[in-house]
Amino acid sequence: MPYFDAASAAPLHPVARQALLAALDEGWADPARLYREGRRARLLLDAAREAAAEAVGCRPDELVFTSSGTTAVHAGIAGALSGRRRVGRHLALSAVEHSSVLHSAAAHEAAGGSFTEVPVDRTGAVDPAVYGGALRADTALACLQSANHEVGTEQPVAEVAARCADAGVPLLVDAAQSLGWGPVQEGWSLLTASAHKWGGPAGVGLLAVRKGVRFAAQGPAGERESGRAAGFENLPAIVAAAASLRAVRSEAAAESGRLRALVDRIRSVVAERVPDVEVVGDPVRRLPHLVTFSCLYVDGETLLHELDRREFSVSSGSSCTSSTLVPSHVLRAMGVLSEGNVRVSLPPGTAAADVDRFLEVLPGVVAEVRERLGAPVPAPLSPGPAASLVVDALGRRCPVPVIELAKVIGEVAVGATVTVLADDEAARLDIPAWCEMRGQEYVGEEPADRGSAHVVRRLS
């Protein structure tokens, strides 16, 4: 069964498995002890730290291992904010950061701090000048991911880092998605990553803090990992994480080129074979293994289930696949279509034949889901007689409000409006996205007795 969700968790690399098993036999003792078994464990830990530091591009004594990438993010943000509290309590971050960064920002605000979300363009990238404009005299820390976890767009880390340096603000880079593919651009002050993203075992994160960065670890003081990560080190997992990072880096040049070609094929073929689809993310400045697209008039949860039935494991940013019932904050910040969203992230070793079969299966699955939902069949529109119409889609989740809009747009005259009443959060994103795809005008959102009234003007 083809597994196309490496951005969530990559399959365990063979080198990681070998290193893990070996370390279970050799690295079980306490590396803080001076007897023989402890010294052996310390050697393994030091070697793992040196290997990870080399991949990150920092000194070994600047890097600590944590229990996860999320823990590394939380510890890094909290420690940097606390260390620079005399400067101020303002935090800057992009609007498409991983949820762990957003959660840290929310906790910081709840504790009396403030934060600014820097907007992104439709590809998901920040403008370095705009990011620089969000930095203030009281900004204690800035955060920017190296590459987006949902759409694959790479961020201009070096350019943003230069703006931060000019403002005297340290930059924390979340490199979880990109570290396995190569070093992060220069200029960062703190860096985090997660081993299960590059084929290491789950439960190992990295936190690197450059010398000279003011940092005050939060929580009860600990004796291990420079006091920045509490608890006994999971040494076998750490050894496996470092070994697999070195292995994937050695394979990255060849494998990234091969996977980039497969992703380019997905991007082009999906656009050709699937009607009413939006391929999102930067087509060039992106991770080599990841592509995301959204299908109009499609329920994302149903689409994922149908692909799973056909033995393809993919993920989605659609609201209907989330317990929160709101679209992905990444897609929302980009202003792109969220319904029927599919993220394909290929693990190393993916066979071209599996990608070809996916591209053969996908159009039929999308068509089947659309037919099941009663989506309109594309047809030329003729001017309708109605001056305006109101569509009541209250209590119905996307893509239904969009489908109902598409069914009646031909019944109003050019220049007339259709008002869609909807209380689904995704409608705020998907109705404007439909208008852009269809060449119609999204007039705006108005308050209604229940939910919102989304006004669309027919232009053609």
PDB file of N, CA, C and O in Angstrom, residues 16 19 65 195 198 200-201 204 236-246:
ATOM      1  N   ALA A  16      18.246   3.798  10.926  1.00  0.00           N
ATOM      2  CA  ALA A  16      17.688   4.091  12.249  1.00  0.00           C
ATOM      3  C   ALA A  16      17.335   2.810  12.985  1.00  0.00           C
ATOM      4  O   ALA A  16      17.587   2.682  14.189  1.00  0.00           O
ATOM      5  N   ALA A  19      20.626   1.176  14.141  1.00  0.00           N
ATOM      6  CA  ALA A  19      21.235   1.923  15.245  1.00  0.00           C
ATOM      7  C   ALA A  19      20.424   1.780  16.525  1.00  0.00           C
ATOM      8  O   ALA A  19      20.985   1.680  17.624  1.00  0.00           O
ATOM      9  N   PHE A  65      18.904  17.452  23.006  1.00  0.00           N
ATOM     10  CA  PHE A  65      17.841  16.561  22.537  1.00  0.00           C
ATOM     11  C   PHE A  65      16.628  16.701  23.461  1.00  0.00           C
ATOM     12  O   PHE A  65      16.771  16.758  24.690  1.00  0.00           O
ATOM     13  N   ALA A 195      12.758  14.197  14.799  1.00  0.00           N
ATOM     14  CA  ALA A 195      13.382  13.051  14.132  1.00  0.00           C
ATOM     15  C   ALA A 195      12.418  12.249  13.273  1.00  0.00           C
ATOM     16  O   ALA A 195      12.813  11.709  12.230  1.00  0.00           O
ATOM     17  N   TRP A 198      12.271  12.827   9.417  1.00  0.00           N
ATOM     18  CA  TRP A 198      13.312  12.414   8.463  1.00  0.00           C
ATOM     19  C   TRP A 198      13.583  10.910   8.506  1.00  0.00           C
ATOM     20  O   TRP A 198      14.554  10.431   7.925  1.00  0.00           O
ATOM     21  N   GLY A 200      13.715   9.044  11.453  1.00  0.00           N
ATOM     22  CA  GLY A 200      14.182   8.611  12.763  1.00  0.00           C
ATOM     23  C   GLY A 200      13.008   8.154  13.607  1.00  0.00           C
ATOM     24  O   GLY A 200      11.854   8.255  13.191  1.00  0.00           O
ATOM     25  N   PRO A 201      13.259   7.668  14.803  1.00  0.00           N
ATOM     26  CA  PRO A 201      12.164   7.222  15.668  1.00  0.00           C
ATOM     27  C   PRO A 201      11.400   8.410  16.248  1.00  0.00           C
ATOM     28  O   PRO A 201      11.955   9.498  16.421  1.00  0.00           O
ATOM     29  N   VAL A 204      11.939  12.057  19.594  1.00  0.00           N
ATOM     30  CA  VAL A 204      13.226  12.750  19.666  1.00  0.00           C
ATOM     31  C   VAL A 204      13.109  14.070  18.910  1.00  0.00           C
ATOM     32  O   VAL A 204      12.734  14.090  17.740  1.00  0.00           O
ATOM     33  N   PRO A 236      18.825   5.199  23.143  1.00  0.00           N
ATOM     34  CA  PRO A 236      18.713   4.427  21.909  1.00  0.00           C
ATOM     35  C   PRO A 236      18.007   5.195  20.790  1.00  0.00           C
ATOM     36  O   PRO A 236      18.439   5.164  19.632  1.00  0.00           O
ATOM     37  N   ALA A 237      16.933   5.912  21.119  1.00  0.00           N
ATOM     38  CA  ALA A 237      16.212   6.677  20.109  1.00  0.00           C
ATOM     39  C   ALA A 237      17.054   7.848  19.610  1.00  0.00           C
ATOM     40  O   ALA A 237      17.044   8.175  18.408  1.00  0.00           O
ATOM     41  N   ILE A 238      17.807   8.487  20.507  1.00  0.00           N
ATOM     42  CA  ILE A 238      18.672   9.597  20.112  1.00  0.00           C
ATOM     43  C   ILE A 238      19.759   9.119  19.154  1.00  0.00           C
ATOM     44  O   ILE A 238      20.031   9.760  18.126  1.00  0.00           O
ATOM     45  N   VAL A 239      20.359   8.002  19.473  1.00  0.00           N
ATOM     46  CA  VAL A 239      21.395   7.438  18.589  1.00  0.00           C
ATOM     47  C   VAL A 239      20.812   7.116  17.219  1.00  0.00           C
ATOM     48  O   VAL A 239      21.407   7.426  16.174  1.00  0.00           O
ATOM     49  N   ALA A 240      19.623   6.520  17.210  1.00  0.00           N
ATOM     50  CA  ALA A 240      18.984   6.178  15.945  1.00  0.00           C
ATOM     51  C   ALA A 240      18.621   7.429  15.155  1.00  0.00           C
ATOM     52  O   ALA A 240      18.737   7.468  13.922  1.00  0.00           O
ATOM     53  N   ALA A 241      18.166   8.477  15.859  1.00  0.00           N
ATOM     54  CA  ALA A 241      17.805   9.727  15.190  1.00  0.00           C
ATOM     55  C   ALA A 241      19.016  10.357  14.516  1.00  0.00           C
ATOM     56  O   ALA A 241      18.955  10.792  13.362  1.00  0.00           O
ATOM     57  N   ALA A 242      20.132  10.412  15.217  1.00  0.00           N
ATOM     58  CA  ALA A 242      21.346  11.013  14.666  1.00  0.00           C
ATOM     59  C   ALA A 242      21.883  10.195  13.506  1.00  0.00           C
ATOM     60  O   ALA A 242      22.310  10.745  12.480  1.00  0.00           O
ATOM     61  N   ALA A 243      21.860   8.865  13.649  1.00  0.00           N
ATOM     62  CA  ALA A 243      22.364   8.002  12.577  1.00  0.00           C
ATOM     63  C   ALA A 243      21.511   8.138  11.319  1.00  0.00           C
ATOM     64  O   ALA A 243      22.031   8.193  10.192  1.00  0.00           O
ATOM     65  N   SER A 244      20.194   8.190  11.497  1.00  0.00           N
ATOM     66  CA  SER A 244      19.321   8.292  10.325  1.00  0.00           C
ATOM     67  C   SER A 244      19.417   9.667   9.681  1.00  0.00           C
ATOM     68  O   SER A 244      19.320   9.799   8.460  1.00  0.00           O
ATOM     69  N   LEU A 245      19.642  10.725  10.485  1.00  0.00           N
ATOM     70  CA  LEU A 245      19.803  12.060   9.905  1.00  0.00           C
ATOM     71  C   LEU A 245      21.035  12.107   9.019  1.00  0.00           C
ATOM     72  O   LEU A 245      21.007  12.666   7.910  1.00  0.00           O
ATOM     73  N   ARG A 246      22.109  11.515   9.500  1.00  0.00           N
ATOM     74  CA  ARG A 246      23.327  11.462   8.680  1.00  0.00           C
ATOM     75  C   ARG A 246      23.076  10.647   7.406  1.00  0.00           C
ATOM     76  O   ARG A 246      23.533  11.023   6.308  1.00  0.00           O
TER      77      ARG A 246
END
